[in-house]
Short mmCIF file of C-alpha atoms in Angstrom, two decimals:
data_model
loop_
_atom_site.label_atom_id
_atom_site.label_comp_id
_atom_site.label_asym_id
_atom_site.label_seq_id
_atom_site.Cartn_x
_atom_site.Cartn_y
_atom_site.Cartn_z
CA MET A 140 -6.20 7.94 -11.01
CA GLN A 141 -6.62 5.42 -8.19
CA GLU A 142 -5.53 1.90 -7.39
CA LYS A 143 -8.19 -0.81 -7.47
CA ILE A 144 -10.09 -1.82 -4.35
CA ILE A 145 -9.50 -5.51 -3.64
CA GLY A 146 -12.24 -7.78 -2.33
CA ILE A 147 -11.26 -11.03 -0.65
CA LEU A 148 -13.95 -13.72 -0.81
CA GLY A 149 -12.73 -15.68 2.16
CA GLY A 150 -13.59 -17.94 5.05
CA MET A 151 -12.51 -21.14 3.25
CA GLY A 152 -10.90 -21.38 5.76
CA PRO A 153 -10.61 -18.27 7.93
CA GLU A 154 -6.94 -18.79 8.76
CA ALA A 155 -6.02 -19.07 5.09
CA THR A 156 -7.94 -15.83 4.48
CA ALA A 157 -5.99 -14.12 7.26
CA ALA A 158 -2.75 -15.49 5.82
CA LEU A 159 -3.54 -13.99 2.42
CA PHE A 160 -4.20 -10.58 3.96
CA GLN A 161 -1.03 -10.77 6.05
CA LYS A 162 1.07 -11.82 3.05
CA ILE A 163 -0.31 -8.97 0.95
CA ILE A 164 0.66 -6.52 3.69
CA LYS A 165 4.16 -7.99 4.04
CA THR A 166 4.77 -8.21 0.27
CA THR A 167 3.48 -4.77 -0.72
CA PRO A 168 6.38 -2.30 -1.16
CA ALA A 169 5.01 0.22 1.34
CA LYS A 170 6.72 2.81 3.51
CA LYS A 171 3.55 4.17 5.12
CA ASP A 172 -0.11 3.22 5.61
CA GLN A 173 -1.20 5.08 2.50
CA ASP A 174 1.07 2.94 0.27
CA HIS A 175 -1.00 -0.18 0.96
CA LEU A 176 -3.96 -1.36 -1.10
CA ARG A 177 -7.48 -0.87 0.12
CA ILE A 178 -8.86 -4.32 0.88
CA ILE A 179 -12.37 -5.44 1.80
CA ILE A 180 -12.67 -8.92 3.33
CA ASP A 181 -15.81 -11.01 3.64
CA SER A 182 -14.73 -14.09 5.59
CA ASN A 183 -17.74 -16.38 5.24
CA PRO A 184 -17.02 -19.77 6.84
CA LYS A 185 -20.68 -20.72 6.38
CA ILE A 186 -20.09 -21.44 2.68
CA PRO A 187 -20.75 -25.19 2.21
CA GLU A 188 -17.72 -27.44 1.97
CA ARG A 189 -16.38 -27.41 -1.60
CA THR A 190 -14.78 -30.84 -1.66
CA SER A 191 -17.92 -32.56 -0.34
CA ALA A 192 -19.95 -30.95 -3.11
CA ILE A 193 -17.50 -31.92 -5.85
CA LEU A 194 -17.45 -35.50 -4.57
CA GLY A 195 -21.27 -35.59 -4.59
CA LYS A 196 -21.54 -35.79 -0.82
CA GLY A 197 -22.71 -32.31 0.08
CA LYS A 198 -24.56 -29.15 -0.87
CA SER A 199 -23.22 -26.94 -3.65
CA PRO A 200 -21.48 -23.82 -2.33
CA LEU A 201 -22.17 -21.84 -5.51
CA LYS A 202 -25.16 -19.86 -4.23
CA GLN A 203 -23.36 -18.68 -1.10
CA LEU A 204 -20.19 -17.98 -3.06
CA GLN A 205 -22.23 -15.75 -5.38
CA GLU A 206 -23.97 -14.03 -2.47
CA THR A 207 -20.64 -13.31 -0.79
CA LEU A 208 -19.28 -12.04 -4.10
CA ARG A 209 -22.23 -9.63 -4.37
CA ASN A 210 -21.57 -8.41 -0.82
CA LEU A 211 -18.05 -7.47 -1.85
CA GLU A 212 -19.24 -5.76 -5.01
CA ARG A 213 -21.79 -3.71 -3.05
CA ALA A 214 -19.03 -2.72 -0.62
CA GLY A 215 -17.00 -1.32 -3.52
CA ALA A 216 -14.61 -4.14 -4.50
CA GLU A 217 -13.26 -3.76 -8.04
CA ILE A 218 -11.19 -6.96 -8.17
CA ILE A 219 -11.92 -10.22 -6.33
CA ALA A 220 -9.45 -12.73 -4.91
CA ILE A 221 -10.53 -16.14 -3.60
CA PRO A 222 -7.95 -17.83 -1.31
CA CYS A 223 -9.37 -21.33 -1.84
CA ASN A 224 -8.12 -23.58 -4.62
CA THR A 225 -11.08 -25.94 -4.52
CA ALA A 226 -13.57 -23.07 -4.86
CA HIS A 227 -12.03 -22.35 -8.26
CA TYR A 228 -13.96 -25.35 -9.55
CA TYR A 229 -16.81 -22.82 -9.68
CA TYR A 230 -14.71 -20.04 -11.19
CA ASN A 231 -16.52 -19.81 -14.54
CA GLU A 232 -19.95 -19.55 -12.93
CA LEU A 233 -18.70 -16.98 -10.44
CA GLN A 234 -17.05 -14.84 -13.08
CA ALA A 235 -20.14 -15.04 -15.28
CA SER A 236 -22.28 -13.70 -12.43
CA ALA A 237 -19.78 -11.02 -11.36
CA ASN A 238 -19.58 -7.40 -12.42
CA VAL A 239 -15.86 -7.17 -11.66
CA PRO A 240 -12.83 -9.34 -12.55
CA ILE A 241 -12.00 -12.34 -10.38
CA ILE A 242 -8.35 -13.33 -10.21
CA ASN A 243 -7.99 -16.98 -11.20
CA MET A 244 -5.47 -18.43 -8.75
CA ILE A 245 -5.16 -21.66 -10.73
CA SER A 246 -4.38 -19.90 -14.02
CA GLU A 247 -1.96 -17.56 -12.26
CA THR A 248 -0.15 -20.54 -10.75
CA ALA A 249 0.08 -22.24 -14.16
CA VAL A 250 1.57 -19.10 -15.70
CA TYR A 251 4.06 -18.84 -12.82
CA ILE A 252 5.16 -22.45 -13.31
CA ASN A 253 5.54 -22.12 -17.07
CA GLN A 254 7.56 -18.91 -16.74
CA ASN A 255 9.83 -19.99 -13.90
CA PHE A 256 10.15 -23.77 -14.42
CA PRO A 257 9.78 -24.28 -18.18
CA ASN A 258 12.01 -27.35 -18.29
CA ILE A 259 10.47 -29.58 -15.65
CA LYS A 260 8.66 -32.68 -16.90
CA LYS A 261 6.61 -33.67 -13.83
CA ILE A 262 5.15 -31.61 -11.01
CA GLY A 263 3.41 -32.98 -7.94
CA LEU A 264 0.11 -31.64 -6.61
CA LEU A 265 -0.82 -31.44 -2.93
CA ALA A 266 -4.50 -30.52 -2.71
CA THR A 267 -7.91 -31.56 -1.46
CA ALA A 268 -9.66 -34.54 -3.00
CA GLY A 269 -12.07 -32.08 -4.59
CA THR A 270 -9.29 -30.19 -6.34
CA VAL A 271 -7.65 -33.43 -7.44
CA LYS A 272 -10.90 -34.93 -8.76
CA SER A 273 -11.92 -31.76 -10.58
CA GLU A 274 -8.54 -31.74 -12.40
CA ILE A 275 -8.49 -27.94 -12.40
CA TYR A 276 -4.69 -27.95 -12.31
CA GLN A 277 -4.40 -30.64 -14.98
CA LYS A 278 -6.62 -28.48 -17.23
CA ALA A 279 -4.70 -25.28 -16.53
CA SER A 280 -2.19 -25.57 -19.41
CA ILE A 281 0.78 -26.35 -17.20
CA GLY A 282 3.69 -27.42 -19.37
CA ALA A 283 4.65 -30.27 -17.04
CA GLU A 284 2.71 -33.45 -16.30
CA VAL A 285 0.76 -33.02 -13.05
CA ILE A 286 1.04 -36.08 -10.82
CA THR A 287 -1.21 -36.61 -7.81
CA PRO A 288 -1.18 -38.76 -4.66
CA ASP A 289 -2.56 -42.30 -4.83
CA GLY A 290 -5.72 -43.19 -2.91
CA CYS A 291 -4.06 -43.88 0.43
CA GLU A 292 -1.83 -40.82 0.15
CA GLN A 293 -4.82 -38.62 -0.65
CA GLU A 294 -6.55 -39.89 2.49
CA ILE A 295 -3.48 -38.82 4.46
CA ILE A 296 -3.70 -35.35 2.93
CA MET A 297 -7.42 -35.07 3.65
CA ASN A 298 -6.93 -36.12 7.26
CA ALA A 299 -4.10 -33.61 7.64
CA ILE A 300 -6.44 -30.86 6.40
CA TYR A 301 -9.83 -31.92 7.80
CA GLY A 302 -9.04 -34.33 10.64
CA GLU A 303 -9.55 -33.74 14.36
CA GLN A 304 -5.94 -32.63 14.54
CA GLY A 305 -5.87 -31.18 11.04
CA VAL A 306 -5.10 -27.71 9.79
CA LYS A 307 -8.75 -26.62 9.65
CA ALA A 308 -9.03 -27.53 13.34
CA GLY A 309 -6.18 -25.15 14.12
CA PHE A 310 -3.26 -27.60 14.13
CA THR A 311 -0.42 -26.36 11.94
CA GLN A 312 2.57 -28.03 13.53
CA GLU A 313 4.05 -31.52 13.70
CA LYS A 314 1.27 -34.03 12.98
CA PRO A 315 -0.39 -32.54 9.86
CA ARG A 316 2.86 -31.05 8.65
CA ASN A 317 4.73 -34.35 8.85
CA ALA A 318 1.88 -36.19 7.13
CA ILE A 319 1.84 -33.73 4.23
CA LEU A 320 5.62 -33.87 3.92
CA GLU A 321 5.43 -37.68 3.76
CA VAL A 322 3.10 -37.51 0.75
CA ALA A 323 5.18 -34.80 -0.91
CA LYS A 324 8.29 -36.98 -0.63
CA ALA A 325 6.37 -39.88 -2.19
CA LEU A 326 5.52 -37.67 -5.18
CA ILE A 327 9.17 -36.68 -5.49
CA LYS A 328 10.14 -40.36 -5.52
CA ARG A 329 7.73 -40.80 -8.44
CA GLY A 330 9.51 -38.11 -10.40
CA ALA A 331 8.05 -34.79 -9.28
CA GLU A 332 10.64 -32.05 -9.87
CA ALA A 333 8.56 -29.46 -8.01
CA ILE A 334 5.48 -29.49 -5.79
CA ILE A 335 2.36 -27.35 -6.17
CA VAL A 336 0.88 -26.34 -2.84
CA GLY A 337 -2.65 -26.47 -4.23
CA CYS A 338 -4.54 -25.93 -0.98
CA THR A 339 -4.33 -22.76 1.08
CA GLU A 340 -4.45 -24.79 4.31
CA ILE A 341 -1.30 -26.60 3.19
CA SER A 342 0.25 -23.17 2.58
CA LEU A 343 -0.05 -22.64 6.34
CA VAL A 344 2.25 -25.57 7.17
CA LEU A 345 4.81 -25.86 4.37
CA SER A 346 7.60 -23.45 3.48
CA GLN A 347 10.23 -23.18 0.79
CA GLY A 348 13.18 -25.33 1.84
CA ASP A 349 11.10 -28.05 3.49
CA LEU A 350 11.69 -30.31 0.47
CA PRO A 351 14.61 -30.92 -1.90
CA VAL A 352 12.55 -29.51 -4.80
CA PRO A 353 10.87 -26.11 -5.25
CA LEU A 354 7.47 -25.46 -3.68
CA ILE A 355 5.02 -23.58 -5.87
CA ASP A 356 2.72 -21.96 -3.31
CA SER A 357 -0.58 -20.99 -4.94
CA LEU A 358 -1.35 -18.62 -2.06
CA GLN A 359 1.88 -16.69 -2.61
CA VAL A 360 1.15 -16.59 -6.35
CA LEU A 361 -2.25 -15.09 -5.52
CA VAL A 362 -0.56 -12.48 -3.33
CA ALA A 363 1.60 -11.36 -6.25
CA ALA A 364 -1.42 -11.23 -8.56
CA VAL A 365 -3.43 -9.15 -6.07
CA ILE A 366 -0.63 -6.62 -5.70
CA ARG A 367 -0.06 -6.47 -9.47
CA GLU A 368 -3.72 -6.04 -10.39
CA GLY A 369 -4.58 -3.81 -7.46
CA SER A 370 -1.69 -1.46 -8.18
CA LYS A 371 -2.83 -0.81 -11.76
CA VAL A 372 -4.45 2.58 -12.27
CA ASP A 373 -6.95 3.52 -14.95
#
């Protein structure tokens, strides 16, 4: 009777992968080393950019996602977590090629919203252009209407994530944070009663209490799912 071995298919980006691991450690109810889950991490930043592929401007990451998945399976992973919202565009293909379950962060976030905020009518989405275009959150059976930034606002988000002083370049303080908060406040003005943090890079710069409405952090939802599924014993 053993807990499941968790595999983290990471590197998209590396800091978000590290944040997931750190959050799992901090959230697990452990009193000693042996109380923690066994976790195998393959942080592969060489996986092609997901948003570029979805927008038709770059190479598909699917092959390298599948190869990294197989690495984790060979290493002994029994459950896979992927700390990248946009990569979940390829979830069905990845799960079909996998021999172990893959936690669906998007579905988990939808369930969390429906259970904890059943009465909200509109919820804002902060995410990459790839996630927004793919409509993976809009298709996730969320009870509320999902509203997204307009074109100019989405450019602000993309620059905050990918720009020279963006989160992926290692900047997690004032400039990208303030830009993302500006767009979040615009969504609230348009009726959003909560905000989905639908990009793990954005999870690095926003915290609960930064806005007058609840933040639904997909990365934290994934943490809870990893601990729940990893703690199950056969």
